[in-house]
Tab-separated table of C-alpha atoms in Angstrom:
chain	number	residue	atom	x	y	z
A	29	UNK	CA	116.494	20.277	8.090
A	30	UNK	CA	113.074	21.468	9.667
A	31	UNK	CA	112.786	25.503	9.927
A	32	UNK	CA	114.050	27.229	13.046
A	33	UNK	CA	110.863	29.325	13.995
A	34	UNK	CA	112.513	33.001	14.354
A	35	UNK	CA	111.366	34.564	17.848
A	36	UNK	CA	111.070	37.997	17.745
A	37	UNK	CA	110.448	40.789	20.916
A	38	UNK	CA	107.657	43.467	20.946
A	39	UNK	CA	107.706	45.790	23.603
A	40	UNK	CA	104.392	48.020	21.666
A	41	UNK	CA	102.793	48.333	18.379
A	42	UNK	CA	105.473	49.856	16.353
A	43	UNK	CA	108.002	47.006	17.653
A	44	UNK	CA	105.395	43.924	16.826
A	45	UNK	CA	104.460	45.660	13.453
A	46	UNK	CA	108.015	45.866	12.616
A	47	UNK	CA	108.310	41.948	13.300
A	48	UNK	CA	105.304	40.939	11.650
A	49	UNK	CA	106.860	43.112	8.416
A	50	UNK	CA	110.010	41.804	8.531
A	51	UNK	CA	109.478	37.969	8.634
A	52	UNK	CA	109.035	36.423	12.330
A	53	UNK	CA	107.442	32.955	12.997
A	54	UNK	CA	106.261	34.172	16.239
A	55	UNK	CA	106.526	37.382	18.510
A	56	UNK	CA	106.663	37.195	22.617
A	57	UNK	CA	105.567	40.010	24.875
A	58	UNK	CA	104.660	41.262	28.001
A	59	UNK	CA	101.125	42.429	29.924
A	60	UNK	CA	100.940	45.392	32.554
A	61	UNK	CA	103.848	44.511	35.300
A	62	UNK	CA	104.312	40.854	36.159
A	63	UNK	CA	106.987	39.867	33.080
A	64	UNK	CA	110.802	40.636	32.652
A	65	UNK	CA	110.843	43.992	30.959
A	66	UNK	CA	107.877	45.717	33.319
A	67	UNK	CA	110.088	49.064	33.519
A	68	UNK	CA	112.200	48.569	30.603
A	69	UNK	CA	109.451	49.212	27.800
A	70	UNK	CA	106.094	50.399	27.589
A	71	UNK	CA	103.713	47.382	28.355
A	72	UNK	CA	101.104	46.191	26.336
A	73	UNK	CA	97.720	45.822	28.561
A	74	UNK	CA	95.113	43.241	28.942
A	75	UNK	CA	92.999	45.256	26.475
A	76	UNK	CA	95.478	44.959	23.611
A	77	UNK	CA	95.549	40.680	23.962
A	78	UNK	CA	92.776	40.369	21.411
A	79	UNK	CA	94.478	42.740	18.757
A	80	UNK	CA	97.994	41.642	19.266
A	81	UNK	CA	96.278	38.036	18.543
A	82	UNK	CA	94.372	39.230	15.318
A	83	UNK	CA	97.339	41.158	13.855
A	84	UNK	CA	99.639	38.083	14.008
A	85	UNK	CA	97.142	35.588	13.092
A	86	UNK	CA	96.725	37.751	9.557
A	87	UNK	CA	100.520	36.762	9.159
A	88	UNK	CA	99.975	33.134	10.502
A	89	UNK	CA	102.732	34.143	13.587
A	90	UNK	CA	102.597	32.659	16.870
A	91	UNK	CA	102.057	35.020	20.093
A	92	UNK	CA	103.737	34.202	23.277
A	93	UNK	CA	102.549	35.613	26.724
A	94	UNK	CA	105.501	36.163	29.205
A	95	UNK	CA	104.427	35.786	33.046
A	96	UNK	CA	108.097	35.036	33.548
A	97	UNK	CA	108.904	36.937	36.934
A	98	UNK	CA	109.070	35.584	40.571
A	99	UNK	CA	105.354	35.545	41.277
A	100	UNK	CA	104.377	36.092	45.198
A	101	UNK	CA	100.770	35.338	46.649
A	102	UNK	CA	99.108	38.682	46.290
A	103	UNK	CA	100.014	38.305	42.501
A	104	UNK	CA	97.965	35.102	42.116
A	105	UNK	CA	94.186	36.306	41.223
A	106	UNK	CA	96.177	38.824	38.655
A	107	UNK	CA	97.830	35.864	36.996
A	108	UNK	CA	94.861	33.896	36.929
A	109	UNK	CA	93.157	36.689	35.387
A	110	UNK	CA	96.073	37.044	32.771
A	111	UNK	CA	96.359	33.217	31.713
A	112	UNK	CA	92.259	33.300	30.983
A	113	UNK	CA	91.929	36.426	29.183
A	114	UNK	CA	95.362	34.963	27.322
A	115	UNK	CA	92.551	31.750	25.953
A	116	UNK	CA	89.897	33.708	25.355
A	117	UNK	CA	91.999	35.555	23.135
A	118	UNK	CA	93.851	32.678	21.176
A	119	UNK	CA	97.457	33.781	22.453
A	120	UNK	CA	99.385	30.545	21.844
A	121	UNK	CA	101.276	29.983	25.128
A	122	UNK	CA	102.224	31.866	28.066
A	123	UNK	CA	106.472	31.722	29.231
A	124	UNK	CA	106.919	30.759	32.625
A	125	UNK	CA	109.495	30.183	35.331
A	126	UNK	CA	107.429	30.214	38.687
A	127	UNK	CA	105.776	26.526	39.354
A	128	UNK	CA	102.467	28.596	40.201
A	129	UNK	CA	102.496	29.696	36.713
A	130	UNK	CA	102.498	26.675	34.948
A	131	UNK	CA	100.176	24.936	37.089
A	132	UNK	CA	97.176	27.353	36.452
A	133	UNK	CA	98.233	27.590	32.678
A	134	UNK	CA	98.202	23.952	32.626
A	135	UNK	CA	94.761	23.529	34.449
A	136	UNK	CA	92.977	26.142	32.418
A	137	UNK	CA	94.603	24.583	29.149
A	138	UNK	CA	96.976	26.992	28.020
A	139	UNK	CA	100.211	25.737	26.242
A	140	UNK	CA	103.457	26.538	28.579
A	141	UNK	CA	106.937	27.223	27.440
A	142	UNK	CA	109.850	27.048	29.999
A	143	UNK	CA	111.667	30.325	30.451
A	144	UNK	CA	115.481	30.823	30.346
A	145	UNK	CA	115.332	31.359	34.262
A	146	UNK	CA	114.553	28.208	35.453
A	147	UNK	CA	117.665	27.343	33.923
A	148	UNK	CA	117.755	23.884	31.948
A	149	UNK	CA	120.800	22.499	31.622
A	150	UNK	CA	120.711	18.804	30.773
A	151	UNK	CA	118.317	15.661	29.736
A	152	UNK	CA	116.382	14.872	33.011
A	153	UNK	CA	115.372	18.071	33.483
A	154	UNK	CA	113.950	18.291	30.343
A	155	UNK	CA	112.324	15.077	30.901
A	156	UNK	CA	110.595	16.955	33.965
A	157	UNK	CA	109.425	19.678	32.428
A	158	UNK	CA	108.110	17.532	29.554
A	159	UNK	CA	104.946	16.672	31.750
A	160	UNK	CA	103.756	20.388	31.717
A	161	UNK	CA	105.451	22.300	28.653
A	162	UNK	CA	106.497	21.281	24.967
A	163	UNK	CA	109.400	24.165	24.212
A	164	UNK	CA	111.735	24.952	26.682
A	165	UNK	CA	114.396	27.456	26.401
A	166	UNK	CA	118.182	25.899	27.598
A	167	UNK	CA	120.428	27.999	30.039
A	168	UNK	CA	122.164	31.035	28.568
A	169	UNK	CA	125.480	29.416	29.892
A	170	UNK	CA	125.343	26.123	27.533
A	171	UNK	CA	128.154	25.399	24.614
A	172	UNK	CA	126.481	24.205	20.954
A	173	UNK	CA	127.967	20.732	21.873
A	174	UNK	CA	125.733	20.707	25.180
A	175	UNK	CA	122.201	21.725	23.605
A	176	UNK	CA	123.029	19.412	20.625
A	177	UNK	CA	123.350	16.594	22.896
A	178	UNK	CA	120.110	17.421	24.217
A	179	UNK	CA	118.634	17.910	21.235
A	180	UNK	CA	120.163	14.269	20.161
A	181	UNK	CA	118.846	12.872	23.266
A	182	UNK	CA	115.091	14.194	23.001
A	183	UNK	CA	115.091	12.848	19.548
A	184	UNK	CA	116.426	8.933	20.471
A	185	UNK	CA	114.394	9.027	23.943
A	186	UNK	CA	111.373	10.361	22.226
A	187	UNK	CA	110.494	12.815	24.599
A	188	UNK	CA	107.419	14.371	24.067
A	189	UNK	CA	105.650	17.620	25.933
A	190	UNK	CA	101.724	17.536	26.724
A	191	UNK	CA	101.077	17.841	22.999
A	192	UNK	CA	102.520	14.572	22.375
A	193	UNK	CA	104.968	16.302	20.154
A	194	UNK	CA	108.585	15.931	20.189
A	195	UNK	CA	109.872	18.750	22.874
A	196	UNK	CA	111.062	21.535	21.133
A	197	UNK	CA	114.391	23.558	22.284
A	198	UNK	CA	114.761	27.114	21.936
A	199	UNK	CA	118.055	29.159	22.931
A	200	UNK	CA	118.849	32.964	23.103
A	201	UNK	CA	120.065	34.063	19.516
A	202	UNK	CA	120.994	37.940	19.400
A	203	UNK	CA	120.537	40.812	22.047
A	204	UNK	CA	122.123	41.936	25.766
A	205	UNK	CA	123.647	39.596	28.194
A	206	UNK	CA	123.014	39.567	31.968
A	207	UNK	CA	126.344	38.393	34.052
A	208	UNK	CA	123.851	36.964	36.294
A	209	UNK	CA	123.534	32.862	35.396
A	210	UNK	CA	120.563	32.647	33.218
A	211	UNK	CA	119.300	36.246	34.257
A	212	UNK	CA	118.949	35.454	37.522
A	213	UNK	CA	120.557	38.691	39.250
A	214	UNK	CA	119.830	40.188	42.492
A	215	UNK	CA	122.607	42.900	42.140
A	216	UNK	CA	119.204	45.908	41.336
A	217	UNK	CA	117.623	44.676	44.289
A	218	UNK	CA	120.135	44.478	46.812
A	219	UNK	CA	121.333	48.537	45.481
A	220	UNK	CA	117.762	49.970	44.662
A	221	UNK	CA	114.795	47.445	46.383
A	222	UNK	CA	114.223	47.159	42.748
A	223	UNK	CA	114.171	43.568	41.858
A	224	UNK	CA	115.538	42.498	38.487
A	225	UNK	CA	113.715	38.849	38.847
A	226	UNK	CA	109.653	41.444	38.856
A	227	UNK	CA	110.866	43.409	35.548
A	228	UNK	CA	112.572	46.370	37.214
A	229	UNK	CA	115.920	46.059	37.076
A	230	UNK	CA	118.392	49.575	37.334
A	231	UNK	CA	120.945	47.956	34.756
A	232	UNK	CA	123.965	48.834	37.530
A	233	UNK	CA	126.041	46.623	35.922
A	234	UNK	CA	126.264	48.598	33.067
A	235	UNK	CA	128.303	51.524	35.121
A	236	UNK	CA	131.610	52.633	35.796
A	237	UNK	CA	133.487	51.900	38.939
A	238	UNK	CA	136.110	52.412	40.487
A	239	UNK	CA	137.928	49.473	43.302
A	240	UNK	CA	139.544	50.875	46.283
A	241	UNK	CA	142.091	48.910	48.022
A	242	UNK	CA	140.138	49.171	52.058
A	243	UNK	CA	143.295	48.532	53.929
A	244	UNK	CA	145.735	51.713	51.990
A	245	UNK	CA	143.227	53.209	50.783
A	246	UNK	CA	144.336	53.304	47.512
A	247	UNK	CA	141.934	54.079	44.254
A	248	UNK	CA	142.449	52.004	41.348
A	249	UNK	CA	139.788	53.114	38.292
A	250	UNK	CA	138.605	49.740	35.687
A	251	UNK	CA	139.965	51.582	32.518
A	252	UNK	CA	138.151	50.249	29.215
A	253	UNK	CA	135.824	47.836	30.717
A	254	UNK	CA	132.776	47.503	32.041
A	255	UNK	CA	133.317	44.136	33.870
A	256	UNK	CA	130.060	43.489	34.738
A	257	UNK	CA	128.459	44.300	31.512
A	258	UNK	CA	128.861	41.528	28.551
A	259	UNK	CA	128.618	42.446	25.551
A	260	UNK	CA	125.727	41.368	23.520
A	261	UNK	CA	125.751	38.163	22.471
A	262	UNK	CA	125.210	37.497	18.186
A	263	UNK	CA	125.355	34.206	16.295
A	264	UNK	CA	124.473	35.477	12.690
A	265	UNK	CA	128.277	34.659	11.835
A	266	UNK	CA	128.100	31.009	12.810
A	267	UNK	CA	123.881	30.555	12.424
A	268	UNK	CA	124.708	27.172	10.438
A	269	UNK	CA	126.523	25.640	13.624
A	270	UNK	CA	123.296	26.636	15.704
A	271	UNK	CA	120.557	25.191	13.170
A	272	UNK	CA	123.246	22.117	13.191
A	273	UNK	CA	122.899	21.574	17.252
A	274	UNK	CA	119.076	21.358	16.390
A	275	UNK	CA	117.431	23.900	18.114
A	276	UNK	CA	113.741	24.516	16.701
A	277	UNK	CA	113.779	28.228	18.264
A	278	UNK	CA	115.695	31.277	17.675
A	279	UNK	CA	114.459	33.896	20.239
A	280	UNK	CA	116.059	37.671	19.790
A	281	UNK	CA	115.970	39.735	22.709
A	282	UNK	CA	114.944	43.186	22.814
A	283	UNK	CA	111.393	43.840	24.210
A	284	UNK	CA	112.817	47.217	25.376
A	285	UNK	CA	114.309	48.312	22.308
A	286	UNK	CA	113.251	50.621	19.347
A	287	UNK	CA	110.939	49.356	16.224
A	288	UNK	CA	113.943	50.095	13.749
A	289	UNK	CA	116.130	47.706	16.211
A	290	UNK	CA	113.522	44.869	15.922
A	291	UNK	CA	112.893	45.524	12.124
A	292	UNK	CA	116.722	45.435	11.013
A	293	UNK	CA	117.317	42.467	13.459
A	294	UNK	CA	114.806	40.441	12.773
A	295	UNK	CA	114.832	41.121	8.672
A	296	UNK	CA	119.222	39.726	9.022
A	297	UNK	CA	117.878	36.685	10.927
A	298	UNK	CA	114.905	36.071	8.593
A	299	UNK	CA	117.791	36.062	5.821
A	300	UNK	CA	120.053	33.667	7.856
A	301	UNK	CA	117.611	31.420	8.283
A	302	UNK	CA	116.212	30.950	4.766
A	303	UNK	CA	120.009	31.275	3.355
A	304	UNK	CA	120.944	28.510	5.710
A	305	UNK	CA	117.672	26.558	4.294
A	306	UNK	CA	118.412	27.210	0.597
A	307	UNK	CA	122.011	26.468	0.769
A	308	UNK	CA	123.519	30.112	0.084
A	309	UNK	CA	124.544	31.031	3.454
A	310	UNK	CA	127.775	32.475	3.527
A	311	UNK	CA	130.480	34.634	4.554
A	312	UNK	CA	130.162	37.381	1.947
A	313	UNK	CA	125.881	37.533	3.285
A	314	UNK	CA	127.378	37.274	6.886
A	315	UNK	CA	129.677	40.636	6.590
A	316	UNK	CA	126.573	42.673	5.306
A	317	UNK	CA	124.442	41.361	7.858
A	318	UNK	CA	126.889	42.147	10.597
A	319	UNK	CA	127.230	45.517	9.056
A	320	UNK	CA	123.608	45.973	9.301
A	321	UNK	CA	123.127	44.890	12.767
A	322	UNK	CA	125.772	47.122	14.139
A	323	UNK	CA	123.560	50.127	12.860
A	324	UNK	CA	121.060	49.989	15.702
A	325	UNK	CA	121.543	49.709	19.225
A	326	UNK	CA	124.394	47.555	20.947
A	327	UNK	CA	127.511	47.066	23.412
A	328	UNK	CA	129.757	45.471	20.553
A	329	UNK	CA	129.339	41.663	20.268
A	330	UNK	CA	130.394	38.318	20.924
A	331	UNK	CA	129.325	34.724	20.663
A	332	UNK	CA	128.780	34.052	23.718
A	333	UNK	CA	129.203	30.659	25.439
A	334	UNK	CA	128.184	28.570	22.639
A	335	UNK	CA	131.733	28.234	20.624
A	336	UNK	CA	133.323	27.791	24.244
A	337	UNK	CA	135.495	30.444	23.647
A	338	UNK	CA	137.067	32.397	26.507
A	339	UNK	CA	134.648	33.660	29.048
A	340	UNK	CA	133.520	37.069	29.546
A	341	UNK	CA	133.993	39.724	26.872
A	342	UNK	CA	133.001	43.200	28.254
A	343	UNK	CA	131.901	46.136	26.597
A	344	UNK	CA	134.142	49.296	27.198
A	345	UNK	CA	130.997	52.581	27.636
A	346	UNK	CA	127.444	52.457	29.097
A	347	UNK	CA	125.726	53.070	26.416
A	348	UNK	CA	125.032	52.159	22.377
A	349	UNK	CA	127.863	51.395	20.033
A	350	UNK	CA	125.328	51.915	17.422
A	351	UNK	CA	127.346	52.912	13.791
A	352	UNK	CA	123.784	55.554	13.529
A	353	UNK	CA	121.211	56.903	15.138
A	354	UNK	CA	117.616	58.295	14.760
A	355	UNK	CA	116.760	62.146	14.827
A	356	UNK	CA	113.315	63.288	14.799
A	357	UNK	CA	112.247	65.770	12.848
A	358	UNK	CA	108.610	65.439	12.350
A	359	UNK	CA	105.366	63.987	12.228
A	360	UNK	CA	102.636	62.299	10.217
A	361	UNK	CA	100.030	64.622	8.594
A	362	UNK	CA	98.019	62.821	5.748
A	363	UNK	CA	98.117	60.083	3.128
A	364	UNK	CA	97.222	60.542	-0.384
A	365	UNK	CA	96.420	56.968	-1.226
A	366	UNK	CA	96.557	56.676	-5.192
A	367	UNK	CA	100.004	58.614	-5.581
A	368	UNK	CA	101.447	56.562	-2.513
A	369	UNK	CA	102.492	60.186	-1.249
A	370	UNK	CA	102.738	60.923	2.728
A	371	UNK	CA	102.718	64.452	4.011
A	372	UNK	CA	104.901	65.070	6.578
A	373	UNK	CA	105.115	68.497	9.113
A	374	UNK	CA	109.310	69.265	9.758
A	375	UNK	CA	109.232	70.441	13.497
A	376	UNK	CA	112.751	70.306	14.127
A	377	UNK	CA	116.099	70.245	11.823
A	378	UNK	CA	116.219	69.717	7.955
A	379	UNK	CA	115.645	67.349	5.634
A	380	UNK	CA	117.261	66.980	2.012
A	381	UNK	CA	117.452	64.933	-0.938
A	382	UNK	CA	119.678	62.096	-0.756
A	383	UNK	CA	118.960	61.633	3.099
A	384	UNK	CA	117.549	58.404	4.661
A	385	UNK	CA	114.278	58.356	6.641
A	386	UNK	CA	112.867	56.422	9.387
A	387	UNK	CA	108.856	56.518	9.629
A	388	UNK	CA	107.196	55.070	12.659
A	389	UNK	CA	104.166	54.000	14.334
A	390	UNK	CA	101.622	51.814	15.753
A	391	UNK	CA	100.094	50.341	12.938
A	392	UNK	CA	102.785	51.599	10.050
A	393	UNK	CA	105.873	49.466	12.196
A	394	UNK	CA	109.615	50.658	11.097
A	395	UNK	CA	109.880	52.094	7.310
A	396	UNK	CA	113.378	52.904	6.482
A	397	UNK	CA	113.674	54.346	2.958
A	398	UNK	CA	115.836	56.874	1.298
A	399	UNK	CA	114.283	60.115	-0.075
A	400	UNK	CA	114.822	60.641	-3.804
A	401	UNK	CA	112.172	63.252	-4.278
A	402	UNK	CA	110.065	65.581	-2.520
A	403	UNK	CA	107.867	68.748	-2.500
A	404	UNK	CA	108.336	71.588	-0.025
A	405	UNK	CA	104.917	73.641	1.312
A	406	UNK	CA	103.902	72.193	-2.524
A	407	UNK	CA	107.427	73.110	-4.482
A	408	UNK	CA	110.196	71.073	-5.959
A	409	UNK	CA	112.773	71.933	-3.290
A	410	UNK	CA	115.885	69.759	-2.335
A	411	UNK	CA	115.908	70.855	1.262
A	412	UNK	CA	113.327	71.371	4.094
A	413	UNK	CA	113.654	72.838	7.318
A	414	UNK	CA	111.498	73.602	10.556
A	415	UNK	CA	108.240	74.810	9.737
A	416	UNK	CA	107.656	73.232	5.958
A	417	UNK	CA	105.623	71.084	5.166
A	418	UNK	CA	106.575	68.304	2.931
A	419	UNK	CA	105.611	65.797	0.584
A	420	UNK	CA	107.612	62.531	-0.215
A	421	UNK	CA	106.985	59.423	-2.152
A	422	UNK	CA	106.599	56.423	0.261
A	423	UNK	CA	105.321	53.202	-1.495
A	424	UNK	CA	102.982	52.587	2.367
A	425	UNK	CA	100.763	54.275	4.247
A	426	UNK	CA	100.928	56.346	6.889
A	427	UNK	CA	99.263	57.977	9.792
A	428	UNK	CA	98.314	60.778	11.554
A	429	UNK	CA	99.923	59.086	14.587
A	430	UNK	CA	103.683	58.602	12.504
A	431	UNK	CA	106.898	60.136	13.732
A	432	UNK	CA	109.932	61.069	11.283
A	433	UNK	CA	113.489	60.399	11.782
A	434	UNK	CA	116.163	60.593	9.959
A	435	UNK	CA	118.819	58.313	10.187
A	436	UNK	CA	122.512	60.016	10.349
A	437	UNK	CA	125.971	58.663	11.197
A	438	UNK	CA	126.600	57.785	15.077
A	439	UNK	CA	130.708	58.792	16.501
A	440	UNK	CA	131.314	55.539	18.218
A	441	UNK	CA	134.312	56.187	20.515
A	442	UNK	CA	137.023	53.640	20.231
């Protein structure tokens, strides 16, 4: 069985640091305002194409370009400015949806992949897209037995993309869930002129409301569920069945999410993968990966439409049901190289022996490590508090630039 290529998101620095660390094939993002997460996380810009490029190429991962919004005429020149600073930068493809997109990607030589919102959902029109683009990513909505028969057919009709490879198939594997058929939603720009289909979407499905009956009058509140807001999909606990339908792409959502979130993530998937590979996937790895991936940030999970199991399973709050959460309580001050020591100001609450840490940034990604030792304003102390400054054995570098958290237990109400 070939290697499914792990996709992982990177909204900034610290998120596509923490993928590159952590064992992604490839990472996708998004420039200034024309992709799907312009609001949702802060942007990389056209400056930052050449470094994103030299970072992953270090780690031999593959960049991906998203230009995946409804594109209108005044956004034309910008695009065609993106796509050619995208070359002259090696990025490996740009993701598209609007025809306009892959046409001038296409004509200035830049591979295309198919985006989720065109909304492929059977064997001719992947034969279509096959003259322009050589991965294409299948509608959210599909069942395992409907992307493995495309899968099956792609290999016994030998359809091939521009490359005159074999097309490849990629499919959502882990994040939130639109109920809006492959993303598509209008429900933001109908409430707030804020169109979800140009990267700003206002998330109002993920409210409260209440239905009241016009003709009595009568108030009826939704108690425990969220009906327009899915929970978020995960197929860690049946992986195997998804590298059996013979996808070559495993993309993770979360461009607007934390570093931590992509590190954890991504490093559960990366162990999937190669356990699925090496023939020791199983349940026992499957329970601590779940466990892990319930520490950052989600709405409770599901599986989605792949198994074909009952449709729509709703998450009951608004926000995170996230088993911890970050705190800060500092920042980076120096790095003594030799020792492997980082000095850290406390700004706000304590810190003690025995508690876990969370260091961030740019260039350092997501370190999570648990502090056995450390000295406080140059003393062997167990405990730190606003003010000190302390000294902690890190085994990586840090920088002036670093925030710490410390990871404590998250109340989750039932």
């Amino acid at each position: 069985m070939q290697n499914i290529e792990l996709m992982a998101p990177a909204g900034n620095f610290e998120s596509l640091q923490a993928a590159l660390d952590n064992g992604a094939d490839s990472i996708y993002f998004g420039v200034e305002q024309l992709n799907m997460r312009a609001r949702a996380s802060i942007n990389f810009t056209l400056d930052d194409l050449e470094e994103i490029s030299n970072r992953c190429k270090t780690k031999n991962v593959r960049t991906y370009l998203t230009l995946n919004t409804i594109i209108y005429d005044h956004d034309l020149s910008i695009i065609k400015t993106l796509i050619k600073r995208a070359k002259d930068a090696d990025i490996t493809a740009v993701i598209a949806m609007d025809q306009s997109v892959i046409n001038m990607a296409r004509e200035l030589g830049v591979e295309v992949h198919i985006s989720t919102q065109i909304n492929i959902t059977n064997i001719e029109t992947v034969k279509f897209y096959a003259l322009f683009a050589d991965t294409m990513v299948l509608s959210r909505e599909l069942s395992l037995r409907q992307v493995k028969k495309i899968t099956e057919q792609i290999e016994k009709n030998q359809i091939k993309g521009p490359s005159g490879k074999l097309v490849e198939i990629e499919i959502f594997g882990h994040g939130a869930l639109c109920m809006a058929v492959s993303g598509k939603c209008y429900m933001s720009l109908h409430s707030h002129n804020s169109s979800a289909n140009r990267g700003a979407c206002k998330q109002n499905c993920r409210k409260k409301y209440t239905v009241i009956d016009q003709e009595t009058g009568f108030e009826m509140e939704l108690d425990n569920e969220y009906i327009m807001s899915p929970k978020d999909l995960c197929t860690i606990d049946f992986l195997d069945q998804v590298a059996d339908a013979g996808i070559k792409v495993l993309k993770i959502e979360g461009r607007g999410r934390a570093p931590e979130y992509v590190a954890k993530v991504i490093k559960c998937y990366r162990e999937a993968i190669d356990g699925i590979e090496a023939g020791t996937y199983n349940k026992e790895e499957v329970i601590s990966w779940m466990q892990t991936l319930e520490t950052v940030y989600n709405r409770g999970f599901w599986n989605g439409y792949y198994l074909g199991q009952k449709l729509g399973e709703w998450s009951n709050g608004s926000g995170s049901h996230a088993t911890q959460k970050k705190v800060y309580i500092g920042k980076g001050m120096h790095y003594f190289p030799k020792p492997e020591i980082g000095e850290f100001k406390i700004e706000a609450f304590d810190l003690s022996i025995g508690d876990t840490i969370l260091v961030t940034g740019p260039t350092t990604g997501a370190k999570e490590l648990q502090v056995e030792e450390m000295l406080v304003n140059d003393e062997k102390l167990t405990a730190a508090t606003k003010g000190d400054s302390v000294t902690i054995p890190l085994g990586f570098r840090i920088r002036p630039s670093d925030k710490l958290y410390k990871i404590v237990e998250n109340k989750v109400e039932a």
